[in-house]
PDB file of C-alpha atoms in Angstrom:
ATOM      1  CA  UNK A   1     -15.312  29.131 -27.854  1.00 82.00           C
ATOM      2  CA  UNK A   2     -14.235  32.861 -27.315  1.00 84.00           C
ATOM      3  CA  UNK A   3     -11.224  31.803 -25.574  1.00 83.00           C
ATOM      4  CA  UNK A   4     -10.215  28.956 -28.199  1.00 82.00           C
ATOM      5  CA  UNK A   5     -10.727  31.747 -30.905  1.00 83.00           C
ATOM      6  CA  UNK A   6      -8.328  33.635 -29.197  1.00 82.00           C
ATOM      7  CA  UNK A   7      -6.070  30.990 -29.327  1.00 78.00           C
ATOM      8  CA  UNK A   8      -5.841  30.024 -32.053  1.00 76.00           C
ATOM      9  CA  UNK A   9      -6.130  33.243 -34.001  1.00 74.00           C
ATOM     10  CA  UNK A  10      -7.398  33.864 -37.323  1.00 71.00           C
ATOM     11  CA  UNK A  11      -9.040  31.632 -39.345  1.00 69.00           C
ATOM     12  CA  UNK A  12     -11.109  30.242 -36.170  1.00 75.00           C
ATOM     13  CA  UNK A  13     -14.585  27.861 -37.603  1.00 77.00           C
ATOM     14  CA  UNK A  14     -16.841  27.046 -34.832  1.00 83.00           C
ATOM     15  CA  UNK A  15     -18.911  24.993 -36.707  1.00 84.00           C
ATOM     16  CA  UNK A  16     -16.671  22.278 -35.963  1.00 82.00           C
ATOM     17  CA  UNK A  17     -17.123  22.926 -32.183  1.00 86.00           C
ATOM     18  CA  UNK A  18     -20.977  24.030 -32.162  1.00 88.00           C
ATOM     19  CA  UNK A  19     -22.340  20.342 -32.131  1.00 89.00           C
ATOM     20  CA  UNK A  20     -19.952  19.708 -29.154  1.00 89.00           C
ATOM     21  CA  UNK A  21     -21.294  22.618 -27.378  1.00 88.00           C
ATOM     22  CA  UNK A  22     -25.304  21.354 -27.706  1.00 88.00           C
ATOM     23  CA  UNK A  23     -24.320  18.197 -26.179  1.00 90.00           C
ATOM     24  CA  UNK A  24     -21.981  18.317 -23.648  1.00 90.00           C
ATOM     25  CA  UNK A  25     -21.650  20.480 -20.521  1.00 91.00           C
ATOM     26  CA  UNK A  26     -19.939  23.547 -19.950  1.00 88.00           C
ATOM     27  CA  UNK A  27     -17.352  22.232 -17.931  1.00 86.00           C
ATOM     28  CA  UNK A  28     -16.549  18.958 -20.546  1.00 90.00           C
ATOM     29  CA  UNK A  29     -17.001  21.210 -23.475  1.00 89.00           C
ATOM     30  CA  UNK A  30     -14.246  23.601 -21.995  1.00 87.00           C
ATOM     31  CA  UNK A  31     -12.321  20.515 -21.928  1.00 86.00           C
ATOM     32  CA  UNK A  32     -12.943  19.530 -25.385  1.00 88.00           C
ATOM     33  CA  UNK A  33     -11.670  22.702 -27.007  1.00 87.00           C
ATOM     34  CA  UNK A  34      -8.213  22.451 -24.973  1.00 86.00           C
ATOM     35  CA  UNK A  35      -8.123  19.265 -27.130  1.00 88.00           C
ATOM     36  CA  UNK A  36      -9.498  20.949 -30.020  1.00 85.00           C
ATOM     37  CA  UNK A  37      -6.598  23.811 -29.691  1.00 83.00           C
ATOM     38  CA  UNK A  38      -3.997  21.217 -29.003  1.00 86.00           C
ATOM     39  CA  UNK A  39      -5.057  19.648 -32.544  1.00 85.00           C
ATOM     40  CA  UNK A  40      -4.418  22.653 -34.299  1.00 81.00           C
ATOM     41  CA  UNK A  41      -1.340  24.223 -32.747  1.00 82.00           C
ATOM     42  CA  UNK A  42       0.461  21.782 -30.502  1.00 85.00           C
ATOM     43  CA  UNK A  43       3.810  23.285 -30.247  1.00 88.00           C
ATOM     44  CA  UNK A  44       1.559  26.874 -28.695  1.00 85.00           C
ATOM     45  CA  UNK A  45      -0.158  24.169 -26.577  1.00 85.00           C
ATOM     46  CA  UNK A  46       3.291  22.959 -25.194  1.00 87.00           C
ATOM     47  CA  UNK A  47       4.844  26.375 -24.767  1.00 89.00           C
ATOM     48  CA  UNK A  48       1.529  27.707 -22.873  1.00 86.00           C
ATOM     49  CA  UNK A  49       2.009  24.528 -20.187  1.00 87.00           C
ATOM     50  CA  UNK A  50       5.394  25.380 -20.216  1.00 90.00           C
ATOM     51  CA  UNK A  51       5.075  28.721 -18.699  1.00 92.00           C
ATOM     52  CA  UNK A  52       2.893  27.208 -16.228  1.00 90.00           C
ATOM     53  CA  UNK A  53       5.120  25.011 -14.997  1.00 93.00           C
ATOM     54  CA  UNK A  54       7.812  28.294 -14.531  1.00 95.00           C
ATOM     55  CA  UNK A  55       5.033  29.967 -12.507  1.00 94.00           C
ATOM     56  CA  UNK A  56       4.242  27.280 -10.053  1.00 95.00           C
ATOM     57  CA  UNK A  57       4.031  29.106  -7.003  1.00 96.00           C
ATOM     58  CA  UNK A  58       3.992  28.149  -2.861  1.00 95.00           C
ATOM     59  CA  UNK A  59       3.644  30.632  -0.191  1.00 96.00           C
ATOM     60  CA  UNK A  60       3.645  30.042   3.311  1.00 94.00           C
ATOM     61  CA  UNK A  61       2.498  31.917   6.202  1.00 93.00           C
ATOM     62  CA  UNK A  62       2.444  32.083  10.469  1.00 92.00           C
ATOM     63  CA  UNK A  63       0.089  33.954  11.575  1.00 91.00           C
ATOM     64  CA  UNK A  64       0.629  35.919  15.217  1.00 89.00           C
ATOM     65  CA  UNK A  65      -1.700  32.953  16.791  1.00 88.00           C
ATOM     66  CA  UNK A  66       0.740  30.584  15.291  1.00 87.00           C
ATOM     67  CA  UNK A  67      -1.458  28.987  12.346  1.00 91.00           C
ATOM     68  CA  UNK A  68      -0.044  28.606   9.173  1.00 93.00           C
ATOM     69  CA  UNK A  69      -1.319  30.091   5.606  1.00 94.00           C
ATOM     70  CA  UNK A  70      -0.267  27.444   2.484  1.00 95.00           C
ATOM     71  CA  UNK A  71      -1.483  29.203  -0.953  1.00 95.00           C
ATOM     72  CA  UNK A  72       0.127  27.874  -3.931  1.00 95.00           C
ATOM     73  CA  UNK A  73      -0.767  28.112  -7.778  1.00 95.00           C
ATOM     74  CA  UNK A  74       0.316  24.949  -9.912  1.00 95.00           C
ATOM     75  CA  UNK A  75       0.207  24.092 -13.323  1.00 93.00           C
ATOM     76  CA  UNK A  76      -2.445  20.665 -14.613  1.00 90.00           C
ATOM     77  CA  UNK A  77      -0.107  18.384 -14.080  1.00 90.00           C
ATOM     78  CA  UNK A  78       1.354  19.545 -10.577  1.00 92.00           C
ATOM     79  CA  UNK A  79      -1.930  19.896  -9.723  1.00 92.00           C
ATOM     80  CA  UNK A  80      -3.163  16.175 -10.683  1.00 92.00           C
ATOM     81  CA  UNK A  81      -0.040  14.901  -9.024  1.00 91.00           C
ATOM     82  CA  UNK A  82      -1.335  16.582  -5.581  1.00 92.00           C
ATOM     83  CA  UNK A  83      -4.448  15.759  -5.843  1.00 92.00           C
ATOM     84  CA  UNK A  84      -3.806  11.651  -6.743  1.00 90.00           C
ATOM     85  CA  UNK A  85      -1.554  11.595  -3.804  1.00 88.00           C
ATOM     86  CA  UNK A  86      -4.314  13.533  -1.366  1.00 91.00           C
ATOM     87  CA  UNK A  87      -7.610  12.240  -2.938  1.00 91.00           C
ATOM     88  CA  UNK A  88      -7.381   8.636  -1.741  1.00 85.00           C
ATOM     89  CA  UNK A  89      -6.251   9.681   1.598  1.00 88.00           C
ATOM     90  CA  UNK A  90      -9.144  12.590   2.269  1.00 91.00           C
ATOM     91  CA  UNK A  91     -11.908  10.007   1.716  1.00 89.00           C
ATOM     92  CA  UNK A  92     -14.183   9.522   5.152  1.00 87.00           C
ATOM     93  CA  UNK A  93     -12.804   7.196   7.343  1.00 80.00           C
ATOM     94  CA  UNK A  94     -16.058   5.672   8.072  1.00 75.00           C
ATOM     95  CA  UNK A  95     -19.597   6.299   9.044  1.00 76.00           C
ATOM     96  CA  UNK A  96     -18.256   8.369  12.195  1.00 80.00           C
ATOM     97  CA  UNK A  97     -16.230  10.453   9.863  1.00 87.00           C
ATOM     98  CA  UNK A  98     -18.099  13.977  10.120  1.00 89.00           C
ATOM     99  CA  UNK A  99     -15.259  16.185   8.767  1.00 92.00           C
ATOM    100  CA  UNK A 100     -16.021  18.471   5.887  1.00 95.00           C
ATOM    101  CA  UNK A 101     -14.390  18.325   2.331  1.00 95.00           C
ATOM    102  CA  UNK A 102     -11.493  20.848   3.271  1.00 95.00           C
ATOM    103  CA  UNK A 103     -10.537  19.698   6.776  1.00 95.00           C
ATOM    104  CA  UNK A 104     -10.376  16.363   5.186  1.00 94.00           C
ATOM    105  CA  UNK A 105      -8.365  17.155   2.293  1.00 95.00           C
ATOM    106  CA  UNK A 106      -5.968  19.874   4.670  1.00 95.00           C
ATOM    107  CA  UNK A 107      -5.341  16.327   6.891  1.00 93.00           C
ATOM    108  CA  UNK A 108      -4.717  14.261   4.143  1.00 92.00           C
ATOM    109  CA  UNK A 109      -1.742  16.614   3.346  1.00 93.00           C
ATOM    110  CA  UNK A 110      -0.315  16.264   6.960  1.00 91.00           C
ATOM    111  CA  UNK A 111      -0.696  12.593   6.741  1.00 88.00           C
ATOM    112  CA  UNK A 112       1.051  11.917   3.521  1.00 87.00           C
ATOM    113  CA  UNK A 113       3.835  14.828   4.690  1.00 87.00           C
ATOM    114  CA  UNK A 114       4.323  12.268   7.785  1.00 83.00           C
ATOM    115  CA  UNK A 115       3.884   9.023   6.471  1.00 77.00           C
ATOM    116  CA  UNK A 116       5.864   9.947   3.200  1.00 63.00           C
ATOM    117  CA  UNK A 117       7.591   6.490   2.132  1.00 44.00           C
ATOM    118  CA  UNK A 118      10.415   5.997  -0.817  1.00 37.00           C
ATOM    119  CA  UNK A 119       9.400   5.264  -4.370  1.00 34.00           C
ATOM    120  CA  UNK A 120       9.564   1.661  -4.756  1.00 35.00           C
ATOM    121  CA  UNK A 121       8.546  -0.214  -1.553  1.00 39.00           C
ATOM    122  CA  UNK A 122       5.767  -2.268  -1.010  1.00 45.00           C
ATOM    123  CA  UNK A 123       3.210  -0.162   0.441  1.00 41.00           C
ATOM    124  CA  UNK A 124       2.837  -3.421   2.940  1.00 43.00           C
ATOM    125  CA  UNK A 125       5.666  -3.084   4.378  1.00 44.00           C
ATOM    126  CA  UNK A 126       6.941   0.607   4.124  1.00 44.00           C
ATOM    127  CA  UNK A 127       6.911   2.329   7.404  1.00 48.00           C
ATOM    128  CA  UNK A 128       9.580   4.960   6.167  1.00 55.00           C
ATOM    129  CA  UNK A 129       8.081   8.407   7.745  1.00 65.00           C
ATOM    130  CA  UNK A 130       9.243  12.121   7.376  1.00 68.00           C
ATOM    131  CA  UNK A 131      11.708  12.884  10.317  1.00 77.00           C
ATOM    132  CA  UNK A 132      10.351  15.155  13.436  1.00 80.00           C
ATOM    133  CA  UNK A 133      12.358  16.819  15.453  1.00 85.00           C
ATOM    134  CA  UNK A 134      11.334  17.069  19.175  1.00 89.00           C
ATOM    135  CA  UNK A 135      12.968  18.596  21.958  1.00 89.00           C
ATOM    136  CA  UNK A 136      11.189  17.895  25.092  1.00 89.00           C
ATOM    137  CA  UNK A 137      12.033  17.976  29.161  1.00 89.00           C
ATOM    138  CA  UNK A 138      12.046  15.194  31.376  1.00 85.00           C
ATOM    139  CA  UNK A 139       9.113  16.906  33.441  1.00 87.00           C
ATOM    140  CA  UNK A 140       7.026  17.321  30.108  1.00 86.00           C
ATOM    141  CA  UNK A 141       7.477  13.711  28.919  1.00 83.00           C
ATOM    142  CA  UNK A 142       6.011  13.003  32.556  1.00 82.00           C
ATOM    143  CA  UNK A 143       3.156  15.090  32.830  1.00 80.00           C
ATOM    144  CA  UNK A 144       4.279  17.158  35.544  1.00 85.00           C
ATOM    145  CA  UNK A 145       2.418  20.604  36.358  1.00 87.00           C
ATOM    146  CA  UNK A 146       4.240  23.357  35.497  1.00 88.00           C
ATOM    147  CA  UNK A 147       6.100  21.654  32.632  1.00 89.00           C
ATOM    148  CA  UNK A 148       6.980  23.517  29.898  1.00 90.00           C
ATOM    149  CA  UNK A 149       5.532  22.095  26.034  1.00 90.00           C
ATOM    150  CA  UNK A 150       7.568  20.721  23.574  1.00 90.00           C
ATOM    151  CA  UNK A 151      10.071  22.236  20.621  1.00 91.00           C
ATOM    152  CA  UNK A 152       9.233  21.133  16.972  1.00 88.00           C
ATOM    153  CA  UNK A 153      11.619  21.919  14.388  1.00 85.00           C
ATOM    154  CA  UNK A 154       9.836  24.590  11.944  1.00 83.00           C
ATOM    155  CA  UNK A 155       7.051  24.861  14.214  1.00 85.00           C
ATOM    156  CA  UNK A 156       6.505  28.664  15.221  1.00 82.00           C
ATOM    157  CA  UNK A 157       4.643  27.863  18.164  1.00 86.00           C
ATOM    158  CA  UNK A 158       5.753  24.604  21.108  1.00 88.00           C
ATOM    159  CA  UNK A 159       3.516  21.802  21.008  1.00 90.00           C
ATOM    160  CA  UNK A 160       1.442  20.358  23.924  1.00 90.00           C
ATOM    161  CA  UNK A 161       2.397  17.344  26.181  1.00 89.00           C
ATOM    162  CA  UNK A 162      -0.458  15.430  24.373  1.00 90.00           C
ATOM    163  CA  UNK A 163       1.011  15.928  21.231  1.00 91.00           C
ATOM    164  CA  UNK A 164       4.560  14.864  21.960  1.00 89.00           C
ATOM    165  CA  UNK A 165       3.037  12.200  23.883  1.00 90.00           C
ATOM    166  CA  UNK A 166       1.562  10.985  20.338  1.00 91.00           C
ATOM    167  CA  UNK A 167       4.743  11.928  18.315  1.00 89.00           C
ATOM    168  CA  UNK A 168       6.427   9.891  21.135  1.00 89.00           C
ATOM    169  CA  UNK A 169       4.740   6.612  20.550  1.00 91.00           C
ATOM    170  CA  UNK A 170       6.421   5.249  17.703  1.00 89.00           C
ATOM    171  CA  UNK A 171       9.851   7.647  17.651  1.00 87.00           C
ATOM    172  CA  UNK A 172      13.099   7.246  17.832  1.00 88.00           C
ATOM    173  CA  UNK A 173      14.094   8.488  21.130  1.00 87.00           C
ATOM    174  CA  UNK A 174      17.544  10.151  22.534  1.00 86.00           C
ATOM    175  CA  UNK A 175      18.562  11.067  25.995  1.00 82.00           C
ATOM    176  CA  UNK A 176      20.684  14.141  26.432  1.00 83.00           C
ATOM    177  CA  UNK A 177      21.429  15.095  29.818  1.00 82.00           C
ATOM    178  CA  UNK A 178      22.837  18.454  30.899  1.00 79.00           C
ATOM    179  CA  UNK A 179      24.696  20.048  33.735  1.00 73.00           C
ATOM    180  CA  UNK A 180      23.334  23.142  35.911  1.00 73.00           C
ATOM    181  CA  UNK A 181      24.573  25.456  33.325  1.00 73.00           C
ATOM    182  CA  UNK A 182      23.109  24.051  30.557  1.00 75.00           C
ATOM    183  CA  UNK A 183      26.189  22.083  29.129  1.00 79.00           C
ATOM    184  CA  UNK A 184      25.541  18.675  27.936  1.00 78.00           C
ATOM    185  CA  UNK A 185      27.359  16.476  29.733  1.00 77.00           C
ATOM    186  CA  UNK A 186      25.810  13.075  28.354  1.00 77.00           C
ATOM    187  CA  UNK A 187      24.358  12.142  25.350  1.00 81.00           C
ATOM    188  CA  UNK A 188      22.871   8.454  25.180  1.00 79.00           C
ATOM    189  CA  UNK A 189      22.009   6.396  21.709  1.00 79.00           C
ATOM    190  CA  UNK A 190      18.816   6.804  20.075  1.00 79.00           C
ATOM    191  CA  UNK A 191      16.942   3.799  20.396  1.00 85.00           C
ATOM    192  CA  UNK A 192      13.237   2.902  18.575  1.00 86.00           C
ATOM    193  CA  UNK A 193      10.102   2.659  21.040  1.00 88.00           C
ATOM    194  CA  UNK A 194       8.897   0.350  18.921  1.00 90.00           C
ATOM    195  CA  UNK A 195      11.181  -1.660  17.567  1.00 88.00           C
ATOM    196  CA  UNK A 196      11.950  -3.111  13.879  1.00 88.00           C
ATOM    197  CA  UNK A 197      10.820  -6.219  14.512  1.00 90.00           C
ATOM    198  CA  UNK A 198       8.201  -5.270  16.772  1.00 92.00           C
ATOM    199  CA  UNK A 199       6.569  -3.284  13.738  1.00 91.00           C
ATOM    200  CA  UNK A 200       7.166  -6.008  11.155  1.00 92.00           C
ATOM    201  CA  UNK A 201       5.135  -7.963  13.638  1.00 94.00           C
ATOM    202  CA  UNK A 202       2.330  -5.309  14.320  1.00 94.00           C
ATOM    203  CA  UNK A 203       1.831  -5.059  10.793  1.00 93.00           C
ATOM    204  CA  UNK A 204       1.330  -8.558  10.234  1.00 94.00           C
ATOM    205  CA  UNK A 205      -1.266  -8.514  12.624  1.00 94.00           C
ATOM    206  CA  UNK A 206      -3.069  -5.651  12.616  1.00 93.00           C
ATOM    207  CA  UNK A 207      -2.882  -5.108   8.777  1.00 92.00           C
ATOM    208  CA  UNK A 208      -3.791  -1.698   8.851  1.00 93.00           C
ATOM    209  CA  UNK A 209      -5.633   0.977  11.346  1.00 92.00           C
ATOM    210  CA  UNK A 210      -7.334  -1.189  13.771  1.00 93.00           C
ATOM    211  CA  UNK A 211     -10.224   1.530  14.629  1.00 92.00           C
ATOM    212  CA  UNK A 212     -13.568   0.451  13.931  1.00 87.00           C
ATOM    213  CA  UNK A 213     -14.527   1.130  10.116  1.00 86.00           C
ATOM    214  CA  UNK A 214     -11.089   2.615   9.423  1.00 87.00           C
ATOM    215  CA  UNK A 215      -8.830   0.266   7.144  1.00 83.00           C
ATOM    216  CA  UNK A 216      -5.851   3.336   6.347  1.00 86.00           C
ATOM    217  CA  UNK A 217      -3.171   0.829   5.325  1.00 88.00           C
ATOM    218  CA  UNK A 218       0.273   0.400   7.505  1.00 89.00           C
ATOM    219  CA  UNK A 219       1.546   2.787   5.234  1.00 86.00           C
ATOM    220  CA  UNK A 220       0.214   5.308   6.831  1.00 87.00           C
ATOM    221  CA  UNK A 221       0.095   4.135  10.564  1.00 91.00           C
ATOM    222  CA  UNK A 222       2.449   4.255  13.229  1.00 91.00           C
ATOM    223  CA  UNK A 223       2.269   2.164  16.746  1.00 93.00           C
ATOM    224  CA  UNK A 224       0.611   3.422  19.495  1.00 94.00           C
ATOM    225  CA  UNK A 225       1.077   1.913  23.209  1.00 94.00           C
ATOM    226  CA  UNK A 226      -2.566   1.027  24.841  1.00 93.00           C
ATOM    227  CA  UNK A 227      -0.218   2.334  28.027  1.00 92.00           C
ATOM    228  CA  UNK A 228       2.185   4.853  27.342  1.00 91.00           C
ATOM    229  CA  UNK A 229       5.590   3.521  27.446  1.00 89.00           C
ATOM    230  CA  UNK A 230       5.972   7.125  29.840  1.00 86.00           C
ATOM    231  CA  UNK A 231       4.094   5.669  31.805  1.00 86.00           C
ATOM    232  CA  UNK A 232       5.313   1.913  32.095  1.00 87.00           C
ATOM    233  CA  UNK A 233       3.709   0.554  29.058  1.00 88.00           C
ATOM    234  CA  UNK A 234       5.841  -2.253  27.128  1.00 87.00           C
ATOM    235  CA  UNK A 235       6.739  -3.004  24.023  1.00 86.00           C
ATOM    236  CA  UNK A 236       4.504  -6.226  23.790  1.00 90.00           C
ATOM    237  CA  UNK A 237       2.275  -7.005  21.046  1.00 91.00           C
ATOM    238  CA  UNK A 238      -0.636  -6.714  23.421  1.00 91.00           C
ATOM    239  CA  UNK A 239       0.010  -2.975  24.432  1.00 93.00           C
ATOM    240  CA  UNK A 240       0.504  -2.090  20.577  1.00 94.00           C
ATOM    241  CA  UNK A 241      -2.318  -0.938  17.737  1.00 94.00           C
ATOM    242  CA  UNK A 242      -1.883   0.416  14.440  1.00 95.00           C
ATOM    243  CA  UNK A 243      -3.279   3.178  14.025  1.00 94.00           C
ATOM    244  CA  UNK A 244      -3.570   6.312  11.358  1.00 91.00           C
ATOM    245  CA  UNK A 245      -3.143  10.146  11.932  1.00 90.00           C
ATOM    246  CA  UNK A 246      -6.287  11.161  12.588  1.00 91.00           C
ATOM    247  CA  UNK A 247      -7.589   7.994  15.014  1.00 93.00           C
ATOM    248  CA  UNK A 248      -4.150   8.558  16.289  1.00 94.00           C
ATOM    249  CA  UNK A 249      -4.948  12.153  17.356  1.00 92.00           C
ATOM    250  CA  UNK A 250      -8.247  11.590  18.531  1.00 92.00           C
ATOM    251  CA  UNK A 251      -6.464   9.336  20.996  1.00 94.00           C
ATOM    252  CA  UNK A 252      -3.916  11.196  22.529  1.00 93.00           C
ATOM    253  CA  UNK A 253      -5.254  15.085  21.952  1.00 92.00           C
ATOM    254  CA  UNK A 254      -9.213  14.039  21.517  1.00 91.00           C
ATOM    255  CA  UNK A 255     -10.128  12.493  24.771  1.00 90.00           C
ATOM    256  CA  UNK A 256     -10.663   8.805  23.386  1.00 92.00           C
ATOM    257  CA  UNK A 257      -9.781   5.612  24.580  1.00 92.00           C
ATOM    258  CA  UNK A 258      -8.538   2.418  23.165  1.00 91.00           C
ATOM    259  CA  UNK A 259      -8.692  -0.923  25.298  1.00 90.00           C
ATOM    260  CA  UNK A 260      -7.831  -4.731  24.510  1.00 87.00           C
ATOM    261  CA  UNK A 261     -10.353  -7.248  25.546  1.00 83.00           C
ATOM    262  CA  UNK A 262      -9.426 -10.638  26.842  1.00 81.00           C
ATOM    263  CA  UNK A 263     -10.172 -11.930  23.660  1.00 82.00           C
ATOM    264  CA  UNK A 264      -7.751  -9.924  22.037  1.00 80.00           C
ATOM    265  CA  UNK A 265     -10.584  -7.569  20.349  1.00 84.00           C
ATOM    266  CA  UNK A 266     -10.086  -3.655  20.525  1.00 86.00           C
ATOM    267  CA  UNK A 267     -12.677  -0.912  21.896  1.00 88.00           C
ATOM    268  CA  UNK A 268     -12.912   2.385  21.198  1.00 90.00           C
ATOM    269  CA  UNK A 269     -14.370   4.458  23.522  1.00 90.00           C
ATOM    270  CA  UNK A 270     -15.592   8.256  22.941  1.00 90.00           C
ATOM    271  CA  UNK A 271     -14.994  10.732  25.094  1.00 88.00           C
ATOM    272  CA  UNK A 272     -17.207  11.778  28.381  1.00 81.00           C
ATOM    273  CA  UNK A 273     -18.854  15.253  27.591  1.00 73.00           C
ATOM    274  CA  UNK A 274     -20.326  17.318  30.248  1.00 67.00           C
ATOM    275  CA  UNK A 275     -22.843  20.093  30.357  1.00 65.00           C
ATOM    276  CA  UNK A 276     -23.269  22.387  32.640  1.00 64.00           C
ATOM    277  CA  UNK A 277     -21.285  22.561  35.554  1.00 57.00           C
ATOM    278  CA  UNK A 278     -19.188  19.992  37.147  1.00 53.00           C
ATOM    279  CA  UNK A 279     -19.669  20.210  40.698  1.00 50.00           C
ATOM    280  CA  UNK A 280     -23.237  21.113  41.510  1.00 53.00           C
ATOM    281  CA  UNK A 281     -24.593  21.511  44.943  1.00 50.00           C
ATOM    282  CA  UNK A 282     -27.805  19.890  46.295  1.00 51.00           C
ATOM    283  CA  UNK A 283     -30.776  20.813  44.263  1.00 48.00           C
TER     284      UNK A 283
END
């Protein structure tokens, strides 16, 4: 009430708001004044939201190690906007799901910054993502020791053969081939590793993420090859899975598996963990 009164001025009753106040919360009775002083004075109400929108305010941050700082004030609505678009996406995945609130919520803003689609398509079919730049060797792409990592575009630090490996699996891809000097003497035609129709018919099948418990809509998904096409692995419908960021990660940089079945089903299986050390002599 001290901060409506302030508000709004002289001339403040707050016998109107009292009654409010013995029934409600604090946090719904700080709510009900904003309506209260939007009653009295809308046109102040306005103007004060107004200069909150001016002061939105996004910061970010690389640390020496490479991790980046995001802090960012926003005004109610901004603020509702981010949090519709990440709520939905930072629920648990399933019963397995054991992040907490904020690594949740910090991977639902990666996922909707990749898996961004245009305003307007059916969220069935959309597969528009945010465009990643990767420059990667040959020997990288191959898993050769001694390979340098990968180059991401705004990324202050490269990225490991794992992760291009993942990045890799549903990409656009373009071969540029240079000379001892480092001129490019060829550059080839990007081409899909999984193609248009190829999706079109992954998402009919799979519907959404195909992990166990995990039902992330296409949307949000990209295709991942059971065998890495680096490795051989076609573009058949039997070496593809849907599958969303984080399952996706867990695959490529978290040491799990995915396998089809003869009947067609999919297994997920977690990674081996061992304690103590791996080569122990007779006891």
């Amino acid at each position: 009430m001290a901060r409506t009164a302030n508000f709004i001025g002289g001339g403040f009753d707050e016998i109107k708001l009292l009654p409010k106040a013995k029934d409600n919360s604090a946090g719904k009775f700080y709510y009900i004044c904003d309506h209260y002083r939007h009653s009295l004075d809308p046109k102040a109400y306005e103007a004060q939201q107004t200069e909150r929108v001016e002061n939105r305010k996004l910061s970010i941050t690389t640390c020496d190690d490479g991790a980046v700082l995001i802090k960012g004030v926003f005004d109610p609505e901004g603020g509702a906007a981010l949090r519709t678009a990440w709520e939905a996406l930072a629920r648990r995945s399933g019963a397995h799901d054991d992040r907490s609130r904020q690594k949740r919520l910090a991977d639902a803003a990666v996922e909707l910054a990749i898996h961004g689609m245009d305003i307007g398509m059916n969220p069935q079919q959309a597969t528009q993502r945010t465009h990643l730049q990767v420059t990667v060797p040959l020997e990288t792409m191959l898993g050769l020791p001694g390979s340098p990592g990968g180059d991401l575009e705004f990324s202050p630090q490269p990225i490991s053969a794992k992760t291009v490996e993942r990045l890799a699996c549903d990409a656009s891809v373009t071969r540029i081939v240079f000379d001892s000097k480092s001129q490019v003497i060829d550059v080839g035609r990007a081409k899909r590793t999984i193609s248009g129709p190829q999706r079109k018919a992954l998402n009919a099948r799979d519907e959404h993420c195909i992990w166990t418990g995990c039902e992330r809509p296409v949307t949000y998904t990209s295709g991942h090859h059971l065998k890495h096409w680096f490795f051989g692995g076609g573009g058949e419908l039997e070496n593809l899975a849907l599958l969303c960021y984080r399952h996706h990660w867990m695959v490529h940089e978290g040491g799990w598996q995915i396998v089809r079945g003869e009947d067609g089903r999919v297994v997920v299986i977690p990674p081996v963990v061992s304690f103590g050390s791996s080569a122990r002599g007779p006891d």
